[in-house]
mmCIF file of C-alpha atoms in Angstrom:
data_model
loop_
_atom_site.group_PDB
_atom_site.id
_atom_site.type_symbol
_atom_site.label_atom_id
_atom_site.label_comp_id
_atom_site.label_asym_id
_atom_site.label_seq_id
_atom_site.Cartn_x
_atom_site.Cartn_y
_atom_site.Cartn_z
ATOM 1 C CA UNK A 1 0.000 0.000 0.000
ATOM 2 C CA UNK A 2 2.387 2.830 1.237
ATOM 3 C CA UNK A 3 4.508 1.851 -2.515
ATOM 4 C CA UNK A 4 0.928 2.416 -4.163
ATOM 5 C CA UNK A 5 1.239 5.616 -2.472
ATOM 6 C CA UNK A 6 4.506 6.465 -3.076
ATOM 7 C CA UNK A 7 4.023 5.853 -6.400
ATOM 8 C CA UNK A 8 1.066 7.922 -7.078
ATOM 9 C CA UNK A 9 2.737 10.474 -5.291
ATOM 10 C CA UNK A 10 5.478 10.141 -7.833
ATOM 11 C CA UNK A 11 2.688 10.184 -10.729
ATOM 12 C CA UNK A 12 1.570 13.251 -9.516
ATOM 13 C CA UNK A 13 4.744 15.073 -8.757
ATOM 14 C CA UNK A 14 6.074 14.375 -12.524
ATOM 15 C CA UNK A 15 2.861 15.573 -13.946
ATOM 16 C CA UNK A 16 2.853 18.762 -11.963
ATOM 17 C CA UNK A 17 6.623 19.287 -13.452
ATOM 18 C CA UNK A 18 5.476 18.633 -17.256
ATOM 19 C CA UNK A 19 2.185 20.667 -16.894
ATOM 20 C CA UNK A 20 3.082 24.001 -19.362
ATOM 21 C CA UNK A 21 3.188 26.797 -16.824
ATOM 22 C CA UNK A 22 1.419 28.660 -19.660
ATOM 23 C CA UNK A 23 -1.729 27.007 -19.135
ATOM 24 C CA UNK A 24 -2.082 28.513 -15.413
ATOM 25 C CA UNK A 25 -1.331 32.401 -16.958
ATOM 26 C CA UNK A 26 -5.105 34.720 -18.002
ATOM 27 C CA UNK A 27 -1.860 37.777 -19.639
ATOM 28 C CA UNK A 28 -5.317 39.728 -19.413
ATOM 29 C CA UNK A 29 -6.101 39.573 -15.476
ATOM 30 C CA UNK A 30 -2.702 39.769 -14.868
ATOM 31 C CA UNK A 31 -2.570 43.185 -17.414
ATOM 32 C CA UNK A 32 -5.198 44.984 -15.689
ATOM 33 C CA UNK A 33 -4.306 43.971 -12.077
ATOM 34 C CA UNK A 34 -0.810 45.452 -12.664
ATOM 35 C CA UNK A 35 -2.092 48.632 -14.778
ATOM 36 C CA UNK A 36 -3.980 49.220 -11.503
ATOM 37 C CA UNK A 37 -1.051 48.450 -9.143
ATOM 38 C CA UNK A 38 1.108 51.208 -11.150
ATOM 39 C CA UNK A 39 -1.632 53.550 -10.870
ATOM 40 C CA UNK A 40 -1.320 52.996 -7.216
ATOM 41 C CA UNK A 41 1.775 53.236 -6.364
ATOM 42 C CA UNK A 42 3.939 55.116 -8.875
ATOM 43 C CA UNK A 43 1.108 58.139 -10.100
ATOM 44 C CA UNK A 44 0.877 61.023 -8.234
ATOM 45 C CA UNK A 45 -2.370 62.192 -8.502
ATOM 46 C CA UNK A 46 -2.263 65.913 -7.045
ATOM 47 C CA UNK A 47 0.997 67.000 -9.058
ATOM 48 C CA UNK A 48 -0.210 65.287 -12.334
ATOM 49 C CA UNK A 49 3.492 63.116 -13.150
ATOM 50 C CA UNK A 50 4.998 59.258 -12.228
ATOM 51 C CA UNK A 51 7.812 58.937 -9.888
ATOM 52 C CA UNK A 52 10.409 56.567 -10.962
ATOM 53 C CA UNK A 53 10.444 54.148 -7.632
ATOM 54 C CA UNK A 54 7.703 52.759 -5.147
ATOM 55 C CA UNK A 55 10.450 54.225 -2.912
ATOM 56 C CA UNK A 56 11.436 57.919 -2.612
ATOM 57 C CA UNK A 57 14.074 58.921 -4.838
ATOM 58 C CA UNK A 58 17.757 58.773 -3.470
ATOM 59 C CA UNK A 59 19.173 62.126 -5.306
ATOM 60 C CA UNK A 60 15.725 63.504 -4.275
ATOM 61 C CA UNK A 61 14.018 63.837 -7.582
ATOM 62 C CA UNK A 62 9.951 63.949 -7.373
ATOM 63 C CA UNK A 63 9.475 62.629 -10.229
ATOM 64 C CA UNK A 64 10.374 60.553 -13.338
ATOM 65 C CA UNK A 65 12.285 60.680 -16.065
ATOM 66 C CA UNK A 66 11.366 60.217 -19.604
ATOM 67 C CA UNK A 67 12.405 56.956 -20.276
ATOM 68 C CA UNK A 68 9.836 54.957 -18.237
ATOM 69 C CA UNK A 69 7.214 57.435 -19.457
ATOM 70 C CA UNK A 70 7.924 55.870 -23.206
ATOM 71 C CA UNK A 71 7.616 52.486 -21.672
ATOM 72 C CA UNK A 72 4.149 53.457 -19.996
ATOM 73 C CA UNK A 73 3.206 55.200 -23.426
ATOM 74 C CA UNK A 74 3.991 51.960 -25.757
ATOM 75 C CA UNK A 75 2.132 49.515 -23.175
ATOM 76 C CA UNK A 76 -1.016 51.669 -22.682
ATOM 77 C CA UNK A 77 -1.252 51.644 -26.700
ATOM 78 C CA UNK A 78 -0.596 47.672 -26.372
ATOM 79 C CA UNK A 79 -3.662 46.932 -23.685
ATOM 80 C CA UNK A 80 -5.280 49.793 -26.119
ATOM 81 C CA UNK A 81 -6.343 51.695 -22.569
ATOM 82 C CA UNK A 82 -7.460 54.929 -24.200
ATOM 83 C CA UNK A 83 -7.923 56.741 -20.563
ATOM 84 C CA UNK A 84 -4.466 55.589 -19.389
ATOM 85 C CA UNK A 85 -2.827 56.779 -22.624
ATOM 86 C CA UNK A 86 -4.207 60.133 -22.473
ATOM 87 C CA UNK A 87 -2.806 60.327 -18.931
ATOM 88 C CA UNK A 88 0.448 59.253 -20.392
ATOM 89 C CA UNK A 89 0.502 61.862 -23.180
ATOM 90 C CA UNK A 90 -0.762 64.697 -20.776
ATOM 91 C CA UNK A 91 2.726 63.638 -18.299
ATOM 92 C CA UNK A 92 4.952 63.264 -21.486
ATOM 93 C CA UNK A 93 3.433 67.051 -22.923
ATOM 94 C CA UNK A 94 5.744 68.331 -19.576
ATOM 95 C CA UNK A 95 8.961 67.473 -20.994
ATOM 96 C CA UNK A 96 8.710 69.025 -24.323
ATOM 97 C CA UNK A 97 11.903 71.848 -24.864
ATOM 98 C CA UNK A 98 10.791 73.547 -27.994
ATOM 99 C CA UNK A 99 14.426 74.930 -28.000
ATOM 100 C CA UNK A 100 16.121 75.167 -30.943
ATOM 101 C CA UNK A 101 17.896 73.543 -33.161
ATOM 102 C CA UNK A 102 14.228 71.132 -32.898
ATOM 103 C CA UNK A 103 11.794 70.745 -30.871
ATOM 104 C CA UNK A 104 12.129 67.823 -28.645
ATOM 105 C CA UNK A 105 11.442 65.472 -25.932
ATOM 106 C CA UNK A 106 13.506 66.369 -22.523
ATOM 107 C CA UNK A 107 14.958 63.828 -20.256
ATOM 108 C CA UNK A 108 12.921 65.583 -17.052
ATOM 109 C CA UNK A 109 10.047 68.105 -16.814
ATOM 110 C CA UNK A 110 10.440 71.791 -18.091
ATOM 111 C CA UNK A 111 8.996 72.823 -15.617
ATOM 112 C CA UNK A 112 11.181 71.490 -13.005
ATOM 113 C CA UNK A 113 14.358 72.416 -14.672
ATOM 114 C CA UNK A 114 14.402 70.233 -17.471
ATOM 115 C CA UNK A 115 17.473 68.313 -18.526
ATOM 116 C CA UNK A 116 19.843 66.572 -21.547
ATOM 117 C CA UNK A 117 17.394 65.489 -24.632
ATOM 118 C CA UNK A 118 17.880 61.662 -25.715
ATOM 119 C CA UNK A 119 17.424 60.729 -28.875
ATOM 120 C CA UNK A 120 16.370 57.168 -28.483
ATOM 121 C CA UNK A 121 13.649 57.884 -26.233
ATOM 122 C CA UNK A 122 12.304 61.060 -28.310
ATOM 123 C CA UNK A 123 12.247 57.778 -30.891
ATOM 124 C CA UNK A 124 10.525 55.770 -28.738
ATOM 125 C CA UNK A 125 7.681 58.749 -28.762
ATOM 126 C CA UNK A 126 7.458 58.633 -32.244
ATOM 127 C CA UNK A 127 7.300 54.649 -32.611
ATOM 128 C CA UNK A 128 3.897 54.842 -30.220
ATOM 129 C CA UNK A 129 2.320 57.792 -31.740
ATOM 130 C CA UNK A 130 2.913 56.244 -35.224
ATOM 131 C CA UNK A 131 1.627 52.766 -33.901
ATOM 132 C CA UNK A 132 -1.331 54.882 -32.429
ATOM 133 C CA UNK A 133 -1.858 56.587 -35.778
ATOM 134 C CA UNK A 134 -1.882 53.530 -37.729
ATOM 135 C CA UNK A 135 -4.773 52.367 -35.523
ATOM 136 C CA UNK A 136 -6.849 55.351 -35.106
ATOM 137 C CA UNK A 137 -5.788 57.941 -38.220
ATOM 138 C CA UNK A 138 -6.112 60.495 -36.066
ATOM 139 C CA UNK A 139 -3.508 63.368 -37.285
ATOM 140 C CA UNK A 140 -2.167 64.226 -33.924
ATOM 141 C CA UNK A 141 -0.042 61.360 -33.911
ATOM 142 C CA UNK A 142 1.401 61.899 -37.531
ATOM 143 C CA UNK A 143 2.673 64.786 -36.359
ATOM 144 C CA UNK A 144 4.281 64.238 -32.982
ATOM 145 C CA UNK A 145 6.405 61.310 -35.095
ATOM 146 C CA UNK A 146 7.069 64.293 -37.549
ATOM 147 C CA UNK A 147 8.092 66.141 -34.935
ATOM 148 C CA UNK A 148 9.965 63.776 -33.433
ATOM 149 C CA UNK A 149 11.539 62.697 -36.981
ATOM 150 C CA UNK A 150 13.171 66.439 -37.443
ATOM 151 C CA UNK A 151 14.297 66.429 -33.688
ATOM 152 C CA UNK A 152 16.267 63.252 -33.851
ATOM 153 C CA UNK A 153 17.599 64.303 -37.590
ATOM 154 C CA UNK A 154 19.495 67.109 -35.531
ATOM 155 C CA UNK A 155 21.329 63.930 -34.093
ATOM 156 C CA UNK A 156 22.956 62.986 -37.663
ATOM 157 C CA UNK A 157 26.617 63.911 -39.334
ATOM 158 C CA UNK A 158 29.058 61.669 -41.067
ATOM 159 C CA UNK A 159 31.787 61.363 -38.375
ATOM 160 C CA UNK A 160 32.251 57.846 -38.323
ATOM 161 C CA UNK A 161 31.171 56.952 -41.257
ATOM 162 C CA UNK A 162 26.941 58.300 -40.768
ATOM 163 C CA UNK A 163 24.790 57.567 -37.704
ATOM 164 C CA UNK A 164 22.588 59.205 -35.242
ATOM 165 C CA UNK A 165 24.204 59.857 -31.836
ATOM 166 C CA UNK A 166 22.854 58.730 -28.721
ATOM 167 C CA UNK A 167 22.793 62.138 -26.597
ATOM 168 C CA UNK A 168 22.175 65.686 -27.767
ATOM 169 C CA UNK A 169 24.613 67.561 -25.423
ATOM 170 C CA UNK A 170 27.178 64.820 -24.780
ATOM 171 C CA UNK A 171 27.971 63.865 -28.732
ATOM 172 C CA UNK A 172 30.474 61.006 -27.069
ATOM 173 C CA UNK A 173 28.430 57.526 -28.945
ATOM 174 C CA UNK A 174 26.482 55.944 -31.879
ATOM 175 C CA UNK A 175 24.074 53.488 -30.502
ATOM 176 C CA UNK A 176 22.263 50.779 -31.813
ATOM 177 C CA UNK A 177 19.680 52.132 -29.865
ATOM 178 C CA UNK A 178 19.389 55.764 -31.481
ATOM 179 C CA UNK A 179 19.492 54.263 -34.709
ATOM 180 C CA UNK A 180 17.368 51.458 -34.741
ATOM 181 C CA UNK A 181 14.703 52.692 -33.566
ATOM 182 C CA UNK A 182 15.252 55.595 -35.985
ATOM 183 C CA UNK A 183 15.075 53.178 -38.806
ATOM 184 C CA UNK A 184 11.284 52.347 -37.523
ATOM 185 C CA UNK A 185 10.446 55.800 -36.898
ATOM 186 C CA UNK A 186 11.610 56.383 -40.696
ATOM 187 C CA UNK A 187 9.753 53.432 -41.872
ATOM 188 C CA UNK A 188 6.513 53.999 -40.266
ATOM 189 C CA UNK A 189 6.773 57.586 -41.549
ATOM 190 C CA UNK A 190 7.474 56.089 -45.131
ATOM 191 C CA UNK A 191 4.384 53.522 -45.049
ATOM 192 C CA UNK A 192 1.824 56.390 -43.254
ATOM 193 C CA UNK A 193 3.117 59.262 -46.447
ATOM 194 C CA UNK A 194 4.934 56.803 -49.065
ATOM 195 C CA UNK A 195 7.437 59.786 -49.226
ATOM 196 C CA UNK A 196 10.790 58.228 -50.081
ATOM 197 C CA UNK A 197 12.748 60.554 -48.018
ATOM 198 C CA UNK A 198 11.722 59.044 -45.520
ATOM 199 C CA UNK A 199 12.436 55.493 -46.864
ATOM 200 C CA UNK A 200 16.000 56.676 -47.799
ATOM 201 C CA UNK A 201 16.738 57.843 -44.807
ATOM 202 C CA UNK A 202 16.173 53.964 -43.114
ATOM 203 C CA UNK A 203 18.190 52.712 -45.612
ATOM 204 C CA UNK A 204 20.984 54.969 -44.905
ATOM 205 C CA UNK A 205 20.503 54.267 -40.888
ATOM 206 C CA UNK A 206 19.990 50.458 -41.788
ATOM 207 C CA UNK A 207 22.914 50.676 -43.751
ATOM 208 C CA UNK A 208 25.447 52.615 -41.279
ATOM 209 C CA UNK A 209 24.375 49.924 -38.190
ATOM 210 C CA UNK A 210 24.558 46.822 -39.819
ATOM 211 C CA UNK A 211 28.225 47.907 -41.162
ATOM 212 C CA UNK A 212 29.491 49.275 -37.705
ATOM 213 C CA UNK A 213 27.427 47.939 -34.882
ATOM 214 C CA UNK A 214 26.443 44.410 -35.784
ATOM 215 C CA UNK A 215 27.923 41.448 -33.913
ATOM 216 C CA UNK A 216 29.358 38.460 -35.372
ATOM 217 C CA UNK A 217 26.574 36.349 -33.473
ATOM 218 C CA UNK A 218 23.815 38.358 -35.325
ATOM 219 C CA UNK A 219 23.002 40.346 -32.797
ATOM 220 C CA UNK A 220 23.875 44.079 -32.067
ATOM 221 C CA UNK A 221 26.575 45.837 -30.297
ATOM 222 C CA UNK A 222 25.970 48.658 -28.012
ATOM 223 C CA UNK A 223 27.897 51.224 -29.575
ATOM 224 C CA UNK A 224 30.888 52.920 -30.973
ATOM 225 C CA UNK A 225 32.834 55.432 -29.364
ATOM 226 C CA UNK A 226 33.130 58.765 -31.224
ATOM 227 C CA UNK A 227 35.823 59.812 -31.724
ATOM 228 C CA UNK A 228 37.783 57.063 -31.660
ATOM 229 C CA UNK A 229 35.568 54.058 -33.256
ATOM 230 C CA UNK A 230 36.165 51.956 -29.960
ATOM 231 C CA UNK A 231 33.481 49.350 -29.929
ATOM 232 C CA UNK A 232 31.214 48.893 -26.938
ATOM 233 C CA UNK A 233 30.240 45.461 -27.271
ATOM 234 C CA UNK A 234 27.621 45.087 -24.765
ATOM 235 C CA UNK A 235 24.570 43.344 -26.700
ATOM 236 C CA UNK A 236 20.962 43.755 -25.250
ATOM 237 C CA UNK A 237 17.863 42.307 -26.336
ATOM 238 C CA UNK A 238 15.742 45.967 -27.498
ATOM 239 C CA UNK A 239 18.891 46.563 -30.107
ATOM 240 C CA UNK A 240 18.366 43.051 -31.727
ATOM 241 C CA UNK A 241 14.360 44.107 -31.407
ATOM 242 C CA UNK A 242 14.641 47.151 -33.314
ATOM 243 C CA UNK A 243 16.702 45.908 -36.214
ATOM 244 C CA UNK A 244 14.730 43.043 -35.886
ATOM 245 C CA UNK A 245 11.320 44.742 -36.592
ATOM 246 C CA UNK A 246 13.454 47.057 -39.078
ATOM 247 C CA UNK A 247 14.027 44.574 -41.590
ATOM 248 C CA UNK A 248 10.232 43.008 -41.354
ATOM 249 C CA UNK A 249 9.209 46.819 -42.220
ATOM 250 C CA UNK A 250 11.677 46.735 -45.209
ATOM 251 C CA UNK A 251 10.501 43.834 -46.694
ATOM 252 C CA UNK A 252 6.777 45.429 -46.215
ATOM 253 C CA UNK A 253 8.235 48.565 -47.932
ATOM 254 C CA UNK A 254 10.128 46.662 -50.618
ATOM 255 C CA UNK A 255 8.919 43.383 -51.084
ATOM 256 C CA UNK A 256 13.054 42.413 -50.907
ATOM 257 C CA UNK A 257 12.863 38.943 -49.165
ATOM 258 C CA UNK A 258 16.359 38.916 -48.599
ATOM 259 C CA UNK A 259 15.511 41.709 -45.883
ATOM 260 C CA UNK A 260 12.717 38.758 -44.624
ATOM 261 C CA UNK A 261 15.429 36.030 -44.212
ATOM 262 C CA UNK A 262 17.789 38.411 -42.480
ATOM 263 C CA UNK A 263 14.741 39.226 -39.468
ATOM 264 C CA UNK A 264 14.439 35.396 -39.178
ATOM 265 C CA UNK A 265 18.030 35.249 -38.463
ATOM 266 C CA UNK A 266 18.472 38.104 -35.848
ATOM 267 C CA UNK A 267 15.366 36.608 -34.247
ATOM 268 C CA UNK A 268 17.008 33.017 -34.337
ATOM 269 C CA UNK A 269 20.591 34.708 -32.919
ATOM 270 C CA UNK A 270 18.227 36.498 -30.145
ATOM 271 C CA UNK A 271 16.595 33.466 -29.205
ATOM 272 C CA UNK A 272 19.828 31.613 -28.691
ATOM 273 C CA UNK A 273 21.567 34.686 -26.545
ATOM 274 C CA UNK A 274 18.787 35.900 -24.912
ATOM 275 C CA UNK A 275 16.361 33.516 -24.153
ATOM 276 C CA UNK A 276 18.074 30.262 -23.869
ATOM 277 C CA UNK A 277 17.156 29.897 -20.352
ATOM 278 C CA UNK A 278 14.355 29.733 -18.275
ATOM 279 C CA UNK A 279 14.884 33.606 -17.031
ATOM 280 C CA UNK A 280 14.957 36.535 -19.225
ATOM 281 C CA UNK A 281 18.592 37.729 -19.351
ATOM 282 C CA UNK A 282 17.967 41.373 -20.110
ATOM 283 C CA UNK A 283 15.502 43.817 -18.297
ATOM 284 C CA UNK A 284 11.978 43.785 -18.780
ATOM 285 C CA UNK A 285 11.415 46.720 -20.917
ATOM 286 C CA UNK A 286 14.344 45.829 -23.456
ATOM 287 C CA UNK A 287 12.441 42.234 -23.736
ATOM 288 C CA UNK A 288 9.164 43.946 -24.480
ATOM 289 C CA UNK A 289 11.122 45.707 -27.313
ATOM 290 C CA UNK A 290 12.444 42.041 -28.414
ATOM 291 C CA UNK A 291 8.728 41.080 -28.611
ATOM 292 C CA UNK A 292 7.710 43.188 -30.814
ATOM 293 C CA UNK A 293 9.773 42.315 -32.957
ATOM 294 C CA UNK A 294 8.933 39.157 -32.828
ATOM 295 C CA UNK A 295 5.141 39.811 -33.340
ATOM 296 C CA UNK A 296 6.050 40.969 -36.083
ATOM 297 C CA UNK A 297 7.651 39.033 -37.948
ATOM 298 C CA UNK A 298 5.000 36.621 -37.450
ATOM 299 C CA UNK A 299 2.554 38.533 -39.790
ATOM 300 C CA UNK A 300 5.089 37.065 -42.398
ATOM 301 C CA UNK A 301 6.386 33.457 -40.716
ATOM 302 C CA UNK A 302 4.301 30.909 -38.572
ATOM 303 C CA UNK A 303 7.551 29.926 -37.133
ATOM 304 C CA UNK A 304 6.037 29.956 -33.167
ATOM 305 C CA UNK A 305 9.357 28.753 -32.196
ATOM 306 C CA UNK A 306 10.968 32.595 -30.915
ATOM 307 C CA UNK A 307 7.107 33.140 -29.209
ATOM 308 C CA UNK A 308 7.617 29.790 -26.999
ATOM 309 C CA UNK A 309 11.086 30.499 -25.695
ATOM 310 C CA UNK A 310 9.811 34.018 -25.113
ATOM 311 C CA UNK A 311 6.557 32.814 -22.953
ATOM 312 C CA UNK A 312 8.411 30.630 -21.100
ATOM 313 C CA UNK A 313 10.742 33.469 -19.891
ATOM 314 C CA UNK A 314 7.504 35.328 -19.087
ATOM 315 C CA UNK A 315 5.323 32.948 -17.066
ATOM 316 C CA UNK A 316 8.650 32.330 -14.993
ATOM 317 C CA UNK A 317 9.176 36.027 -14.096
ATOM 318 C CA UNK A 318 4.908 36.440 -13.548
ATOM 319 C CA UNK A 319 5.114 32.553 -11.252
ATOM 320 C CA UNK A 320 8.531 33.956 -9.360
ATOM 321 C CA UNK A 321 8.901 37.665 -9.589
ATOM 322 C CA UNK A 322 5.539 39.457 -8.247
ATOM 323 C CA UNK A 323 5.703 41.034 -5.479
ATOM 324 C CA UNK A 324 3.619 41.426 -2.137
ATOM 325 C CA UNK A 325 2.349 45.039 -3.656
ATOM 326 C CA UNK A 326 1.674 42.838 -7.046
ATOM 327 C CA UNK A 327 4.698 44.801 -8.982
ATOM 328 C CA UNK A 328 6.982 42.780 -10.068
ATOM 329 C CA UNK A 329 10.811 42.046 -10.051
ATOM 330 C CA UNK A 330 10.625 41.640 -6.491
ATOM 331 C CA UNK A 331 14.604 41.167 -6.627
ATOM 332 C CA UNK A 332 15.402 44.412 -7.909
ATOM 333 C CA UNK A 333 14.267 47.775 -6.685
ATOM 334 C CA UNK A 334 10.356 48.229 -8.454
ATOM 335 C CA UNK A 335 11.025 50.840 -10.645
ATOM 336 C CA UNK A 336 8.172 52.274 -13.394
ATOM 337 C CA UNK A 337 10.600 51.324 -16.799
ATOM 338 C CA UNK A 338 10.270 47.191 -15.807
ATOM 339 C CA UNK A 339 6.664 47.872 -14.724
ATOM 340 C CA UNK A 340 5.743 49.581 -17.813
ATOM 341 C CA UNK A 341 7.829 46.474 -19.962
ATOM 342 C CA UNK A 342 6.115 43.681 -17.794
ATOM 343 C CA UNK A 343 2.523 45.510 -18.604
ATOM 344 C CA UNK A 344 3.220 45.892 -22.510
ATOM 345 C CA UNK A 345 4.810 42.115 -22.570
ATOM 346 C CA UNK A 346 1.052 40.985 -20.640
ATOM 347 C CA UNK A 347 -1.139 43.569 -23.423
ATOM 348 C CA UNK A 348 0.739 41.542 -26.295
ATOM 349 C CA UNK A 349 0.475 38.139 -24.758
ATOM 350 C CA UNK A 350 -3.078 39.037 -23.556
ATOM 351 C CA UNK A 351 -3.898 39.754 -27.315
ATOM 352 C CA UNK A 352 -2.711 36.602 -28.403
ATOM 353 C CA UNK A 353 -4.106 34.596 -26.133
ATOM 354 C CA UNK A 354 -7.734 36.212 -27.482
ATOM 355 C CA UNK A 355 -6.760 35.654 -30.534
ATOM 356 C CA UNK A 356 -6.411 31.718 -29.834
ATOM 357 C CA UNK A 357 -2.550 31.951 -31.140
ATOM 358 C CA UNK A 358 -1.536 30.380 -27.773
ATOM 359 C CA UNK A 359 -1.974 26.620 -27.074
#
């Protein structure tokens, strides 16, 4: 009897272990219970802006920066929360220096002194609006990724060969993450106006990255040193995301499939570096970038295969990683940039999974 036991016990154990971890995740519940938990704890409601930390900020800041604004901005498109989004936009509208030689994007309110202007998140601006116009057509959004186009322009010579630098007052770098999502910005701008400036413009970004930034295991480099040229090989997941979704939106643009065969190999190289585990290696909000990429390539290969590795990655972090507050990365200090990449990561997944693309 007690071996009957022990063996059942066994049984059950080993099916527990095999049961997809998947099948125990509703991305949707788990969407709007954190949308509400950030609303909680990082928005201030009587000064109108997000702080950066559920704690107070050690240099003594009130309030955030930019950069997990953009994150907050992309995943209130993704769970398509209108109300949330406007709040976003309304925060963001703070940090616009219409100071010459473009109007653009600050790294911290105007109003509260402003600071240095960043070209990758101005991009990262643009990418939602244009995202938001392709849903809605409303005009608005054109032009704040106009806008945002002729800002991070400013951020373009030929030292080194071309490329968009990474910081407006501090030209010290060329990042992979200035220009790829520069590239998208372009491309959007070329498939909402079909004006070929736009279109050559990728194509010279494309062009400059792939010959200085990309490394030899398909993914991307951090960034090159100007002057100099050093390399600064660190590789994170968002730069293989943006050239990633770069080369799906070239093949839309130019029905080129070699562009098609080189996205299924940076997503096959960002599989194997990134996601070969059963953790994500990289932060949240540079995975949610990955993703995208991934989503879209999908509207031109059933290949599931980058989607899987991905989900497992995510139903670890959402089993293991919420905290008491339900934030998560309970490990780390809860900032608003991973809570704003955790929320778009559950929108997309959320999507899918009401779209019956998830087994």
């Amino acid at each position: 009897m007690k071996r009957i036991c022990l063996l059942t016990l066994l049984f059950f154990l080993c099916f527990i272990s095999f049961q997809p971890a998947t099948a125990q995740v509703n991305y949707k519940a788990e969407m709007k219970a954190l949308s509400r938990n950030i609303q909680q704890y990082f928005f201030l409601q009587k000064e109108g802006y997000y702080k950066e930390t559920v704690h107070p900020e050690k240099d003594g800041r009130p309030v955030s920066y930019l950069w997990p604004l953009c994150a907050m901005l992309q995943a209130s498109n993704e769970a398509r929360d209108a109300p949330l989004m406007k709040q976003v936009y309304m925060v963001i509208g703070k940090y616009l220096d219409p100071r010459s030689p473009a109007p653009g994007y600050a790294s911290y309110p105007m109003e509260k002194g402003g600071g240095s202007r960043f070209y990758d998140d101005n991009q990262w601006i643009g990418i939602t609006a244009m995202d938001t116009y392709e849903r809605t057509g409303k005009k608005a959004y054109l032009e704040t990724g106009k806008l945002i186009y002729r800002f991070m322009m400013t951020g373009y010579d030929t030292i080194s060969g071309g490329g968009l630098y990474w910081k407006e007052d501090e030209k010290k770098s060329k990042n992979t993450c200035s220009n790829g999502p520069g590239i998208l910005l372009a491309l959007q701008l070329h498939h909402a106006t079909k004006e070929k400036a736009y279109l050559d413009t990728a194509l010279l970004l494309y062009k400059w990255t792939n010959q200085q930034l990309k490394a030899p295991n398909g993914v991307f480099y951090d960034n090159i040193e100007v002057p100099g040229g050093k390399l600064v090989k660190w590789m994170f997941s968002y730069n293989a995301g943006t050239m990633l979704q770069a080369n799906v939106y070239l093949y839309e643009a130019t029905g080129d499939t070699a562009y098609l065969t080189e996205a299924r190999s940076i997503a096959k190289a960002a599989t194997a570096y990134f996601l070969s585990g059963e953790k994500f290696l990289d932060a949240y909000w540079f995975n949610a970038v990955l993703l995208r990429g991934y989503e879209h390539l999908l509207r031109h290969d059933a290949d599931t295969t980058h989607i899987v590795a991905f989900r497992a990655c995510l139903d670890h972090e959402i089993l293991h990683q919420k905290s008491a507050n339900g934030l998560f990365k309970k490990e780390k200090e809860l900032d608003l940039v991973a809570q704003g990449g955790m929320l778009e990561m559950l929108a997309r997944f959320a999507a899918m999974q009401r779209r019956g693309m998830l087994k």
